[in-house]
Amino acid sequence: MTAPMLLAGGYRNEVWKVRAGQRWVVEKRYAEDPGDPNPMYPNLPDSEAAVLVHLASTGSAPQFVSYTPPGAGHGAQLVYEYVPGTMWRRGVADVARVLHEVHHGPTPQGVRTLHGCAAEARRHGDEMVAGVPASVAVPLVAVRPVAASEQPPRRRSLVHTDCGPGNLLRSRHGLVLIDWQCPGVGDATEDVTCFLSPAMMILYGRPPHTRDATDAFLQAYASRAIVARYLRDGACWHYRIAAYCLWRAHRLAESQPTLAALYHRALAAEIQLLSKWGRR
């Protein structure tokens, strides 16, 4: 009998590789959110299960096997087929294609509604900035975007929200998006920003994208309307990511100083991007 293997990568939940008959599956055992819930990346097991069922025939997510909702004395557990592969490291055009497929397919039922425009993203960033001492927020406030469009997208999309390199697996069949624990229906610009964010790359242990890589991604993303939204509104979405890094760094400063320092590095990279945004 093959013993279950604990997989690396989960920030909050335990993820196990388990033998089930002739195949390997993943058992994801969810932890409950603490009393101070995450303002950007909540733990939503019901939503992850719903999205895996919704995407079952697309190849862009792991194949759903079963789901047990949380109950008395136990947390939620999701089982899906194990996808052999490696974490994404290169090929931004491939990421653009899989995100475009997800964004322009049908939207699922039973998931949350996300922020739908740049102004809402900036307001959310402001809320996170308000949760830290004003003295530590000065560098970010200095690059806060002035303009923020209220225009919603032409169509709302299924949005992963955390599509950094650690949640992109390159399998023999192509790229697969994993860890759908905080999805929603909203503006596809959120995912475009997440993937292009220097902060998110740093948090996943990768160097920020070069200008050439960013341009190649935007060229490969097939919706010119979403690319135009990113070029117009991206500063507000990047500001929101920077605000989250600031919020996390402040809360981790005493309990996990090494991780807090990583969030400070990510914040600095996002601020640098914002400081140059108008000169793109």
PDB file of N, CA and C in Angstrom, residues 68 70 138 198 226 262 267:
ATOM      1  N   THR A  68     -16.789  16.904   0.118  1.00  0.00           N
ATOM      2  CA  THR A  68     -17.478  16.765   1.396  1.00  0.00           C
ATOM      3  C   THR A  68     -17.511  18.131   2.068  1.00  0.00           C
ATOM      4  N   PRO A  70     -17.975  21.091   4.945  1.00  0.00           N
ATOM      5  CA  PRO A  70     -17.588  21.069   6.358  1.00  0.00           C
ATOM      6  C   PRO A  70     -18.755  20.631   7.230  1.00  0.00           C
ATOM      7  N   VAL A 138       2.774  55.573   3.677  1.00  0.00           N
ATOM      8  CA  VAL A 138       3.127  56.777   2.910  1.00  0.00           C
ATOM      9  C   VAL A 138       3.654  56.462   1.512  1.00  0.00           C
ATOM     10  N   PRO A 198       4.415  42.215 -10.430  1.00  0.00           N
ATOM     11  CA  PRO A 198       5.740  41.858  -9.909  1.00  0.00           C
ATOM     12  C   PRO A 198       5.670  41.328  -8.485  1.00  0.00           C
ATOM     13  N   ILE A 226     -10.182  43.419 -23.273  1.00  0.00           N
ATOM     14  CA  ILE A 226      -9.615  43.233 -21.930  1.00  0.00           C
ATOM     15  C   ILE A 226      -8.209  43.815 -21.860  1.00  0.00           C
ATOM     16  N   LEU A 262       9.264  39.241   3.029  1.00  0.00           N
ATOM     17  CA  LEU A 262       8.961  38.887   1.641  1.00  0.00           C
ATOM     18  C   LEU A 262       7.829  39.761   1.107  1.00  0.00           C
ATOM     19  N   LEU A 267       5.817  44.373  -2.047  1.00  0.00           N
ATOM     20  CA  LEU A 267       5.220  45.711  -2.022  1.00  0.00           C
ATOM     21  C   LEU A 267       6.111  46.716  -2.741  1.00  0.00           C
TER      22      LEU A 267
END
